[in-house]
Coordinates of C-alpha atoms and ligand atoms in Angstrom, one line a residue:
X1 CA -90.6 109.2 -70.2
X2 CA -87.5 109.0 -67.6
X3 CA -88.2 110.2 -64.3
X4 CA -84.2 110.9 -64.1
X5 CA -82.9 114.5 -63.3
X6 CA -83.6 115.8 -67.1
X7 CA -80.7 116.4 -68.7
X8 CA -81.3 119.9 -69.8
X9 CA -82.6 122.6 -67.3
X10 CA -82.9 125.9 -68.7
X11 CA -85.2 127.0 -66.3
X12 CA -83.2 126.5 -63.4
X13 CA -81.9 129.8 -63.4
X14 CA -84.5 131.5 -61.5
X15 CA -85.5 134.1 -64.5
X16 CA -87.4 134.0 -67.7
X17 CA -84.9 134.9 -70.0
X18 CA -85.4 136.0 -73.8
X19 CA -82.4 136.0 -75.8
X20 CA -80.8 134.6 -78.2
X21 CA -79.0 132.3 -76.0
X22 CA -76.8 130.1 -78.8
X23 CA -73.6 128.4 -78.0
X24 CA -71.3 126.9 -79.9
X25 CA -71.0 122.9 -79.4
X26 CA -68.6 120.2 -81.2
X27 CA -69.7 119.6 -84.2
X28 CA -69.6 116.1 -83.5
X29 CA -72.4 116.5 -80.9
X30 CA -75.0 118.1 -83.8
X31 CA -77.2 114.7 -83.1
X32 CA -78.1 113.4 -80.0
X33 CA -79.2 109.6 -79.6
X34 CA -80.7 108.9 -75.9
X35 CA -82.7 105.6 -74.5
X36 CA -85.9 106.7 -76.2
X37 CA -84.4 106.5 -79.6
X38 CA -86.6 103.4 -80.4
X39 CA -89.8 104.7 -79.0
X40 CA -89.1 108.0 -81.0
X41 CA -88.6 106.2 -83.9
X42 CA -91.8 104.3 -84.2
X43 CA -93.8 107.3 -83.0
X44 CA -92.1 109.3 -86.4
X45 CA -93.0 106.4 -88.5
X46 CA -96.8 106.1 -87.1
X47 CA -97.2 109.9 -87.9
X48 CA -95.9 109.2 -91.6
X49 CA -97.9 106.2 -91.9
X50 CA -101.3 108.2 -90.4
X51 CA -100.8 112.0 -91.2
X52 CA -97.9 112.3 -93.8
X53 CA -99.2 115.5 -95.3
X54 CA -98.6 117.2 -91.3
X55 CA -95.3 116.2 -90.6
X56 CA -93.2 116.8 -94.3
X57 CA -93.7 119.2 -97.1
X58 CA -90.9 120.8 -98.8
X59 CA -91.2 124.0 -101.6
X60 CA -90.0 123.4 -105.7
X61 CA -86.7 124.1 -105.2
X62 CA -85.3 122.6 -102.1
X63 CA -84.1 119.2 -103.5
X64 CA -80.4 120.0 -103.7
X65 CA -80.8 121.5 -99.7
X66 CA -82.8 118.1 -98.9
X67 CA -80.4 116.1 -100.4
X68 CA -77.1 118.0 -99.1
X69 CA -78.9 117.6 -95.4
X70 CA -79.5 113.6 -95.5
X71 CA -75.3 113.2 -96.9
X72 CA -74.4 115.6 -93.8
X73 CA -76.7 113.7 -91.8
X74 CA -75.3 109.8 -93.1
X75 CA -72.3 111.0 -92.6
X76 CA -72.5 112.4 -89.3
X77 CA -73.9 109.0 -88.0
X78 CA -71.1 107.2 -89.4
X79 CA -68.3 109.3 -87.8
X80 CA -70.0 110.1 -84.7
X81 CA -72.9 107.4 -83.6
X82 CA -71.6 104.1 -85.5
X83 CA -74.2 102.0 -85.2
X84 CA -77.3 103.7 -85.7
X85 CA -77.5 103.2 -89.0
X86 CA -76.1 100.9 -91.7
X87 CA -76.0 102.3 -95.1
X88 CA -74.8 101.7 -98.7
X89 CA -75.8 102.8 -102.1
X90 CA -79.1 101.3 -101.9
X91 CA -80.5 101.2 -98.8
X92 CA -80.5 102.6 -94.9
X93 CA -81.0 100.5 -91.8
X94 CA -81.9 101.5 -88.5
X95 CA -80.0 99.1 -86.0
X96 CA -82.5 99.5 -82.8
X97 CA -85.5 99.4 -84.6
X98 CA -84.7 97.4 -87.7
X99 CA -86.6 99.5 -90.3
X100 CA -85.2 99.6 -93.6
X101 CA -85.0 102.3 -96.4
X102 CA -84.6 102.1 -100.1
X103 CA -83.0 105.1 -100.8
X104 CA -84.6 105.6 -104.1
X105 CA -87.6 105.8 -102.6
X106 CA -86.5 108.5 -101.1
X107 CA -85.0 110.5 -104.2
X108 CA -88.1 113.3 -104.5
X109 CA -87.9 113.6 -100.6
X110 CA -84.5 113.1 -99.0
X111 CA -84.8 114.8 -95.8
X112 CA -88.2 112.4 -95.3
X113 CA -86.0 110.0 -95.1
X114 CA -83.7 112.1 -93.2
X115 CA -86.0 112.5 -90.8
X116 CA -87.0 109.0 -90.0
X117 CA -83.4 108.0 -88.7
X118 CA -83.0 110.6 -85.8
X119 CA -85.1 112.1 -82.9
X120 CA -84.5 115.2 -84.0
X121 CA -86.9 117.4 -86.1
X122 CA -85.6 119.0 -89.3
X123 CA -86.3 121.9 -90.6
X124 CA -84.6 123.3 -93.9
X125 CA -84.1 128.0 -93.6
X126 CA -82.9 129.0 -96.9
X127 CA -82.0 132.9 -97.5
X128 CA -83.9 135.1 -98.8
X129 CA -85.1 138.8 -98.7
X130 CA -81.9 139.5 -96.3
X131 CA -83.6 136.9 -93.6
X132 CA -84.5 133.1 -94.0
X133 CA -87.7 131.1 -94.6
X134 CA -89.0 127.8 -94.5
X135 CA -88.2 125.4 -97.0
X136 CA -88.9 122.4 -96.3
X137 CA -89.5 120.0 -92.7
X138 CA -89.4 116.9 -91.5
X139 CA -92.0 118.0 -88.6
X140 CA -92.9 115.4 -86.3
X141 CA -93.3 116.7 -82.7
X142 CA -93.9 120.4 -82.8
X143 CA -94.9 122.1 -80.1
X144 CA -98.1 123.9 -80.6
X145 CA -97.4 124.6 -84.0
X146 CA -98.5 123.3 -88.0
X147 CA -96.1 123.1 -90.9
X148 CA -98.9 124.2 -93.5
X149 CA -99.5 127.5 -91.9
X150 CA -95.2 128.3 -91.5
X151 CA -93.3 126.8 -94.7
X152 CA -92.5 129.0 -97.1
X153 CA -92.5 131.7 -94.3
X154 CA -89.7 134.1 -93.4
X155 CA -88.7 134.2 -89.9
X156 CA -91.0 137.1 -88.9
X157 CA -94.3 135.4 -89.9
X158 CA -93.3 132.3 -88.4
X159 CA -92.8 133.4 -84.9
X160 CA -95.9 136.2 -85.3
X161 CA -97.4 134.4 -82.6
X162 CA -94.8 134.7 -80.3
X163 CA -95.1 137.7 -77.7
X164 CA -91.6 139.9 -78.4
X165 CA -90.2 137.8 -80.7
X166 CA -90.1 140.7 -83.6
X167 CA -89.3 143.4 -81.2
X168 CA -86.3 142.1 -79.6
X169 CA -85.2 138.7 -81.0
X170 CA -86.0 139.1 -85.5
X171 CA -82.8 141.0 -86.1
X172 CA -80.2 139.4 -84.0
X173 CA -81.5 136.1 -85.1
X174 CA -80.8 137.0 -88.7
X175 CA -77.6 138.2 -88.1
X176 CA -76.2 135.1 -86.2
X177 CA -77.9 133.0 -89.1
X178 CA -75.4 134.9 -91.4
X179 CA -72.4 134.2 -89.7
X180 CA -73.0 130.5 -89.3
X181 CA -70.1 129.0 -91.4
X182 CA -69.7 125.6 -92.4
X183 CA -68.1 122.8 -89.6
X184 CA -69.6 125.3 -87.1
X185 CA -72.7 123.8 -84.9
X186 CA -74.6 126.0 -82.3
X187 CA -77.7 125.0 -80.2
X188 CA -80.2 126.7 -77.8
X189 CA -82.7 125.6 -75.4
X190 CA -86.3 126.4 -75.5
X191 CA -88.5 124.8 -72.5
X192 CA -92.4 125.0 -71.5
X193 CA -94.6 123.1 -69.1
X194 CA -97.4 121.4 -70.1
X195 CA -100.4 119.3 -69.0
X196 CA -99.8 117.4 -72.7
X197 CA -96.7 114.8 -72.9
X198 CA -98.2 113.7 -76.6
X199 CA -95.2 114.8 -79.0
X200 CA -97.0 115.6 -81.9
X201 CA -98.9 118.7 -80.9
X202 CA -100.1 120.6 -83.4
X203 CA -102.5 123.2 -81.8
X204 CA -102.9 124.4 -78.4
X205 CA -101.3 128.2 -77.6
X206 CA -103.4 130.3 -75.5
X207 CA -105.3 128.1 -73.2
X208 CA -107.5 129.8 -70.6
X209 CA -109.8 127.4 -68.3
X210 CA -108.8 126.3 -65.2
X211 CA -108.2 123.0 -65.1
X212 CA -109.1 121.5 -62.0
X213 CA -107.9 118.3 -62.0
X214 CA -104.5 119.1 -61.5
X215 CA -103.5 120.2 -58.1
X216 CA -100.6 120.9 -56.3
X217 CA -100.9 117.1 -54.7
X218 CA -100.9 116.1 -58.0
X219 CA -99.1 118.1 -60.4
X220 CA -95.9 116.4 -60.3
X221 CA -97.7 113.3 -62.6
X222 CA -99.8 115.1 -64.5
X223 CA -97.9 118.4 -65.8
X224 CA -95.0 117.5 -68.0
X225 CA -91.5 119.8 -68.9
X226 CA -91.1 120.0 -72.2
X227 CA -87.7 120.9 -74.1
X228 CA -86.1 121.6 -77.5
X229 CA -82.8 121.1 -77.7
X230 CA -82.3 123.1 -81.5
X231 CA -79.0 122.9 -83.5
X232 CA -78.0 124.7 -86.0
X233 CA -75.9 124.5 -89.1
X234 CA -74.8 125.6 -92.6
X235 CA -75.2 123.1 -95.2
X236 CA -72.0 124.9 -97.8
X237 CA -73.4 123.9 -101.4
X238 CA -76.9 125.1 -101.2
X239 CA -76.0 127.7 -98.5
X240 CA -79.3 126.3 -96.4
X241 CA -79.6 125.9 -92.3
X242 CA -80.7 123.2 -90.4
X243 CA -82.6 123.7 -87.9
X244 CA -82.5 120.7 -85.6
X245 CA -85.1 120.3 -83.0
X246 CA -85.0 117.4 -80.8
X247 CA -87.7 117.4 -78.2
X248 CA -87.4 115.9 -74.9
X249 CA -90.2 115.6 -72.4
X250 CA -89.4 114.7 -68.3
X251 CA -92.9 114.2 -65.6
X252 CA -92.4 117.4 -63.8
X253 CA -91.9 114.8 -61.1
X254 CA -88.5 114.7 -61.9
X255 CA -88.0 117.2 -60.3
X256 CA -88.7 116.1 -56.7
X257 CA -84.9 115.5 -56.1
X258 CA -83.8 118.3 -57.0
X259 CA -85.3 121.5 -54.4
X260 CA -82.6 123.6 -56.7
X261 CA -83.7 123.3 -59.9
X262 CA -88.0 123.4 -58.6
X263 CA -86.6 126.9 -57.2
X264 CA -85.2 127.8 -60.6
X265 CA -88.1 126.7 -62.4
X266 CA -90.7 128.7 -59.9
X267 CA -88.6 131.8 -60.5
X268 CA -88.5 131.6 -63.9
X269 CA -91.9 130.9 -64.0
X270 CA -93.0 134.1 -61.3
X271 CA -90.6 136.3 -64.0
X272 CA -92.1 135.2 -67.1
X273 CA -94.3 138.2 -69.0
X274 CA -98.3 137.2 -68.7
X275 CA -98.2 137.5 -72.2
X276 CA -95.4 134.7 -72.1
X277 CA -97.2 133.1 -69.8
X278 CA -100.7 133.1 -71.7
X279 CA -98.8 132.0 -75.0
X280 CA -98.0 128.9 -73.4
X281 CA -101.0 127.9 -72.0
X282 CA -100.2 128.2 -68.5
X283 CA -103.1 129.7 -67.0
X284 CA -105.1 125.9 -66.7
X285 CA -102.9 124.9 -64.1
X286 CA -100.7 128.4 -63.0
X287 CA -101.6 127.7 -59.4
X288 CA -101.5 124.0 -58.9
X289 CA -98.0 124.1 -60.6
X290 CA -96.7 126.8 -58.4
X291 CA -97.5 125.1 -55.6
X292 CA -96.3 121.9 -56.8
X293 CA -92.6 123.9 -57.1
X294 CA -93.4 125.6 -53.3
X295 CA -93.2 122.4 -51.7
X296 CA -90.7 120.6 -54.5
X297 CA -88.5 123.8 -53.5
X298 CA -88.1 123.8 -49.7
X299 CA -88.0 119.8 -49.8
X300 CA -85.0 118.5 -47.7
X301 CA -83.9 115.5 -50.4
X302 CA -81.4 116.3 -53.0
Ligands
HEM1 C1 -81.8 131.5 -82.9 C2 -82.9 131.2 -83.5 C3 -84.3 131.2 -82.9 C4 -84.8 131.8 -81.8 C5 -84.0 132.7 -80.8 C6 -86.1 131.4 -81.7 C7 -87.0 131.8 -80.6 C8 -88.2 131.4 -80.4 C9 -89.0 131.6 -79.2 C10 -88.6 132.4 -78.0 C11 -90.2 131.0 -79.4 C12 -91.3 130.9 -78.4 C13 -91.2 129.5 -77.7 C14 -92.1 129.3 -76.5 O1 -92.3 130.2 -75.7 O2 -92.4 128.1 -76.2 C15 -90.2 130.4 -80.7 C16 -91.3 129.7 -81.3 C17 -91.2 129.2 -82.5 N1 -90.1 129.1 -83.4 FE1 -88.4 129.9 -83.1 N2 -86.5 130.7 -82.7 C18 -85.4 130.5 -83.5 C19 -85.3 129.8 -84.7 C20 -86.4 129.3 -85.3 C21 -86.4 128.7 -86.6 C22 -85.1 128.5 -87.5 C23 -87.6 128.2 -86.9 C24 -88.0 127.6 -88.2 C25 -88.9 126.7 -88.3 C26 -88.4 128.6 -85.8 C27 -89.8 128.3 -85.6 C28 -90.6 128.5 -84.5 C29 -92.0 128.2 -84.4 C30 -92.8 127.6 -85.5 C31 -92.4 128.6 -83.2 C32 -93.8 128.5 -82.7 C33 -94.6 129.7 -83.3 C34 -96.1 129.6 -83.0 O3 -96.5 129.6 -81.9 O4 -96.8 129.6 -84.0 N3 -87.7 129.2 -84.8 N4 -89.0 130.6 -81.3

């Protein structure tokens, strides 16, 4: 973990926003490779080694979208991020780490392999019933969520859990996944605090009990920000999205430079619906973490 500015900030604002909030970005900038490539890397390929049923499945069907996603993906790395990877016909090599693919091995599961060479998550929506559902993933670190109980699911069931999501966010998200033609990448930010910097987690919405080993003393090492920097794109033959998810997780104490962005992020936090709030499992350290961002706020650095 870098205790660096983070690069992303979307709570800095001062308000809980929920929107849509897509922009569009170069195409070229799709993937992102930062100085925890390696240690992301290995991380992926422990979770394959030790749990491969949790982090890929795929639905009969999706082959010609799996495959179409790791060509755009070679491809991208070649034009964009030379050396990451070396490829041919045979084989893929991952410079930092020096793992090596046979591609074959690979031909009943493409975006496995897909998912192995990048930081980012991927997740394959494919049309249907006039919204999109889960066709396959490449699911290593998701946050507070398990790929058995969401592929095959349309957008609606998928984010069930999530407090408004239907209401305000189902239809508008269906229509921008509709306009999304090919050579056109857009991303989003999605951000959380958490006493948890373990990437793969699984489980863990609705937390209640105080914790109280984290204080406001101590906060700044023990509570973690936690964002998803998600992509999207159209892959043209099979007519599937990507949904890229690359998660990035700061100390919270990297924040203690920075008395503009702690005010942000204690605004956002004081506007944020309790039902938000509850959904992310802030109640265990609400207080310590607010005054944590009191003092972080008002501090004369920066
Ligand atoms: C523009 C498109 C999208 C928007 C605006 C959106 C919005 C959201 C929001 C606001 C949350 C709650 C996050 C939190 O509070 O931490 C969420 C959670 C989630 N999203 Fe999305 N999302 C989008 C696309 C997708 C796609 C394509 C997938 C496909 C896998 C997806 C899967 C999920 C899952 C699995 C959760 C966690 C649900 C749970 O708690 O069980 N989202 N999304």
């Amino acid at each position: 973990m870098s205790s660096d500015t983070p690069r992303y900030t979307p709570y800095d604002k001062g308000r809980f926003q929920f929107t849509l909030g897509i922009r569009a970005i170069d195409p070229a900038e799709w993937i992102e490779v930062d100085g925890h490539y390696a240690a992301h890397l290995a991380e992926k390929r422990r979770l394959f080694a030790e749990c491969p049923a949790e982090v890929f499945d795929a639905i009969d069907g999706s082959l010609s979208a799996q495959t179409e996603c790791l060509e755009l993906l070679l491809d991208n790395l070649a034009r964009n991020l030379p050396g990451t990877v070396e490829q041919d016909d045979r084989t893929v090599r991952v410079d930092q780490t020096g793992d090596h693919y046979d591609r074959e091995a690979f031909a009943a599961r493409p975006l496995d392999l897909a998912g192995r060479l990048v930081q980012e998550d991927l997740c394959l929506m494919a049309p249907h019933g006039g919204t999109y559902r889960l066709i396959a993933a490449s699911l290593c670190f998701p946050s507070r969520w398990r790929l058995s109980d969401k592929l095959g699911q349309p957008m609606t069931a998928i984010h069930q859990p999530v407090p408004g999501f239907n209401d305000k966010l189902a239809r508008p998200v269906d229509r921008f996944f509709d306009r999304i033609g090919a050579e056109q990448v857009y991303m989003r930010l999605n951000w959380s605090v958490m006493d948890d910097p373990t990437l793969f987690q699984p489980t863990g919405h609705g937390q209640s009990g105080i914790n109280d080993a984290i204080t406001a003393a101590n906060a700044g090492d023990l509570l973690w920000l936690r964002v998803e920097r998600q992509t999207f794109r159209r892959l043209p033959k099979s007519n599937a999205l990507v949904f890229g998810i690359k998660t990035i997780v700061d100390p919270l104490s990297s924040l203690a430079d920075r008395p503009d962005v702690a005010r942000g992020l204690h605004g956002a936090i004081a506007d944020m619906p309790v039902d938000t709030q509850r959904y992310k499992s802030m109640a265990p350290f609400a207080d310590a973490l607010a005054g944590w961002l009191d003092r972080a706020a008002t501090s004369t650095s920066g």
